[in-house]
Coordinates of C-alpha atoms in Angstrom, one line a residue:
S426 CA 103.2 -199.0 66.8
N427 CA 101.3 -196.6 68.2
R428 CA 99.9 -196.3 71.9
N429 CA 97.3 -194.5 73.5
P430 CA 98.7 -193.6 77.2
S431 CA 96.3 -193.4 80.3
P432 CA 96.4 -190.1 82.3
P433 CA 100.1 -190.5 83.8
P434 CA 100.2 -190.5 87.7
S435 CA 100.4 -187.0 89.2
A436 CA 103.3 -185.4 90.4
E437 CA 102.1 -186.1 94.2
E438 CA 101.6 -189.8 93.1
A439 CA 105.2 -189.9 91.8
G440 CA 106.8 -188.2 95.2
L441 CA 108.3 -185.8 92.8
V442 CA 106.8 -182.6 94.3
A443 CA 106.1 -182.3 97.5
L444 CA 102.1 -181.8 97.7
G445 CA 101.2 -185.1 99.2
S446 CA 102.4 -188.3 100.8
G447 CA 101.4 -190.4 97.8
G448 CA 98.2 -191.2 95.7
P449 CA 96.2 -194.2 95.8
A450 CA 97.7 -197.4 95.0
M451 CA 97.9 -198.3 91.3
G452 CA 98.8 -202.2 90.9
A453 CA 96.6 -204.7 89.4
V454 CA 94.1 -206.5 91.1
A455 CA 94.6 -210.3 91.4
T456 CA 91.5 -212.9 90.4
C457 CA 91.7 -215.9 92.9
C458 CA 90.6 -219.3 91.4
S459 CA 89.4 -220.6 94.8
V460 CA 89.3 -219.8 98.8
G461 CA 92.4 -221.3 99.6
K462 CA 94.4 -219.2 96.5
G463 CA 92.6 -216.0 98.2
Q464 CA 93.9 -216.6 101.4
N465 CA 97.7 -217.2 100.4
A466 CA 97.3 -214.1 98.0
A467 CA 96.5 -212.2 101.2
Q468 CA 98.5 -213.7 103.4
K469 CA 101.4 -212.7 100.4
R470 CA 100.0 -208.8 100.2
D471 CA 100.1 -208.6 104.0
S472 CA 103.7 -209.6 104.2
Q473 CA 104.8 -207.7 101.3
N474 CA 103.0 -204.3 102.9
V475 CA 104.9 -204.9 105.9
D476 CA 108.2 -205.0 103.9
E477 CA 107.0 -202.0 101.9
R478 CA 106.4 -200.0 105.5
A479 CA 110.3 -200.6 106.6
I480 CA 111.8 -199.2 103.8
C481 CA 111.2 -195.3 102.9
V482 CA 110.0 -194.5 99.5
C483 CA 113.8 -192.8 99.2
G484 CA 115.3 -196.2 99.7
N485 CA 116.4 -195.8 103.4
K486 CA 115.3 -198.1 105.9
F487 CA 113.4 -196.7 108.7
M488 CA 114.5 -197.0 112.5
D489 CA 111.9 -199.9 114.0
D490 CA 110.5 -197.0 116.4
A491 CA 110.7 -194.1 114.0
Q492 CA 107.6 -192.4 112.6
F493 CA 109.4 -190.4 110.0
C494 CA 112.2 -191.0 107.7
R495 CA 115.4 -189.6 109.1
K496 CA 117.0 -189.1 105.6
C497 CA 114.0 -187.4 103.7
G498 CA 111.5 -186.8 106.5
Q499 CA 109.0 -188.8 104.6
K500 CA 106.0 -190.2 107.2
R501 CA 106.3 -193.7 107.4
P502 CA 103.0 -195.6 106.0
A503 CA 100.6 -197.0 108.9
G504 CA 99.1 -200.4 108.7
N505 CA 96.0 -199.1 107.5
E506 CA 97.4 -196.6 104.8
E507 CA 97.3 -197.5 101.3
S508 CA 101.1 -198.4 100.4
I509 CA 102.9 -196.3 97.6
P510 CA 102.3 -197.2 94.1
P511 CA 105.0 -199.8 93.0
E512 CA 106.3 -197.1 89.9
V513 CA 106.3 -194.3 92.3
R514 CA 109.0 -196.1 94.5
L515 CA 111.1 -197.2 91.0
V516 CA 111.1 -193.3 90.3
A517 CA 112.1 -192.2 93.7
W518 CA 115.0 -195.1 93.7
M519 CA 116.2 -194.4 90.0
R520 CA 116.5 -190.6 91.0
R521 CA 118.1 -190.9 94.3
R522 CA 120.5 -193.8 92.9
N523 CA 121.0 -191.8 89.5
G524 CA 120.3 -188.0 90.4
V525 CA 117.2 -186.3 90.0
D526 CA 118.0 -185.4 86.2
C527 CA 119.1 -189.0 85.4
D528 CA 117.6 -190.4 81.7
F529 CA 115.1 -193.3 82.4
G530 CA 116.4 -194.8 79.2
A531 CA 120.1 -194.5 80.2
V532 CA 119.5 -196.3 83.6
F533 CA 117.6 -199.2 81.9
E534 CA 120.4 -199.7 79.9
E535 CA 123.0 -199.3 82.6
I536 CA 121.2 -201.8 84.9
F537 CA 120.0 -204.6 82.2
G538 CA 123.2 -204.2 80.1
S539 CA 121.4 -203.2 76.8
R540 CA 118.1 -201.3 75.7
D541 CA 116.4 -204.5 74.5
P542 CA 113.3 -205.5 76.2
V543 CA 113.4 -207.9 79.1
N544 CA 110.7 -210.0 80.5
V545 CA 109.3 -209.7 84.0
R546 CA 111.6 -212.5 85.5
L547 CA 114.7 -210.7 84.6
F548 CA 113.6 -207.4 85.5
D549 CA 112.5 -208.5 88.9
Q550 CA 115.9 -210.3 89.0
A551 CA 118.4 -207.6 87.7
L552 CA 116.9 -204.4 89.9
K553 CA 117.1 -206.9 93.0
D554 CA 120.6 -207.4 92.1
K555 CA 121.0 -203.7 92.1
G556 CA 119.5 -203.2 95.5
Y557 CA 115.9 -202.7 94.6
H558 CA 113.7 -203.6 97.7
F559 CA 110.5 -203.1 96.4
D560 CA 107.9 -204.9 94.0
A561 CA 109.4 -205.1 90.8
K562 CA 107.1 -207.4 89.2
A563 CA 104.1 -205.1 90.0
T564 CA 106.4 -201.9 88.6
F565 CA 106.7 -203.8 85.8
S566 CA 103.2 -204.4 84.8
R567 CA 102.5 -200.3 85.5
I568 CA 105.1 -199.7 82.9
D569 CA 103.9 -202.5 80.3
R570 CA 99.9 -201.1 80.6
H571 CA 100.5 -199.3 77.3
A572 CA 102.0 -202.1 74.9
K573 CA 100.7 -205.1 77.3
C574 CA 103.4 -207.4 75.8
G575 CA 104.8 -209.0 78.5
M576 CA 108.2 -207.0 78.0
V577 CA 109.7 -203.7 78.9
G578 CA 112.7 -201.9 77.4
A579 CA 114.5 -198.7 77.5
S580 CA 112.2 -197.2 75.2
D581 CA 109.1 -197.9 77.7
F582 CA 111.4 -196.4 80.4
E583 CA 111.5 -193.2 78.1
I584 CA 107.9 -192.9 77.3
F585 CA 107.2 -193.3 80.9
Q586 CA 109.6 -190.8 81.9
A587 CA 107.9 -188.3 79.4
E588 CA 104.8 -189.2 81.4
I589 CA 106.0 -188.3 84.8
E590 CA 107.9 -184.8 83.9
D591 CA 104.6 -183.6 81.9
R592 CA 102.5 -184.2 85.2
E593 CA 105.4 -182.7 87.2
V594 CA 105.3 -179.4 84.6
E595 CA 101.2 -179.2 85.6
A596 CA 101.8 -179.7 89.3
L597 CA 104.4 -176.6 89.6
K598 CA 102.2 -174.5 87.2
H599 CA 99.3 -175.3 89.6
L600 CA 101.7 -174.3 92.5
R601 CA 103.0 -171.1 90.9
E602 CA 99.7 -169.9 90.3
F603 CA 98.8 -170.5 93.9
L604 CA 101.6 -168.7 95.3
K605 CA 101.4 -165.7 93.1
S606 CA 97.8 -165.0 94.2
N607 CA 98.3 -165.6 97.4
F608 CA 101.7 -163.7 98.3
T609 CA 103.7 -160.6 97.5
S610 CA 107.1 -162.7 96.7
P611 CA 108.5 -165.8 97.3
G612 CA 110.1 -164.8 100.3
A613 CA 106.4 -163.9 102.0
A614 CA 105.3 -167.4 100.9
F615 CA 108.2 -169.3 102.5
K616 CA 107.6 -166.8 105.5
E617 CA 104.3 -168.2 105.9
L618 CA 105.3 -171.7 105.5
G619 CA 106.7 -170.9 109.0
K620 CA 110.3 -170.4 107.8
G621 CA 113.2 -167.9 107.5
E622 CA 116.0 -167.1 105.2
G623 CA 118.4 -170.3 105.2
D624 CA 116.0 -172.7 106.5
E625 CA 114.9 -175.7 104.6
L626 CA 111.5 -177.4 104.8
T627 CA 111.4 -181.6 104.6
Q628 CA 108.6 -182.8 102.7
V629 CA 106.4 -183.7 105.5
E630 CA 106.7 -180.1 107.0
F631 CA 105.8 -179.0 103.3
I632 CA 102.7 -180.6 103.0
A633 CA 101.6 -179.7 106.3
A634 CA 102.2 -176.0 105.6
M635 CA 100.7 -176.1 102.2
K636 CA 97.5 -177.7 103.5
R637 CA 97.4 -175.1 106.1
L638 CA 97.7 -172.1 103.7
G639 CA 94.5 -173.8 101.8
F640 CA 96.5 -175.7 99.2
A641 CA 94.7 -178.9 98.4
S642 CA 97.0 -181.9 98.2
D643 CA 94.5 -182.7 94.9
D644 CA 95.7 -179.6 93.0

């Protein structure tokens, strides 16, 4: 059946281009039927946020007193910051696990044993069995937002990947235009970022340097 996809998450939100530390959370808002249920839901979310802050988007566990990830350089989210969207964590986890050029449909088939759609319970359990430590149920809801059929399969993962990659292309196009209009060469741009030939930038350093040069994260 035809689907009318809503605007896909930005490259910044997906954590795929280091232009920001993550966009606004996009999980569904639960409606509570009573005060008691509302309090229980809030307590559950608070506990979930604590768990999320213990693990970086790249999948590495933060040291107890660390402010940055020792593997990828990502800043640890503070208690008052919005958490990284659940589908963003899934993309980062898959690309770290299966490679940055992985095919999401093939990853789905490897994890679930076929291309057939699965329900939220099986989705959650299979990802946990593979070492996924984040909110798989919220991720399921995000991927199922087009069909809204309560099932997610390999084809849904492929649609999701197409959305992500389309937005990546746009993000990189804006970045190239910004660099071309402000610098004479890539080397000159890199030098202005505070690094020389052979040096490397962590994501955190890149974000700070780009903001200093006037490139807004919303771009």
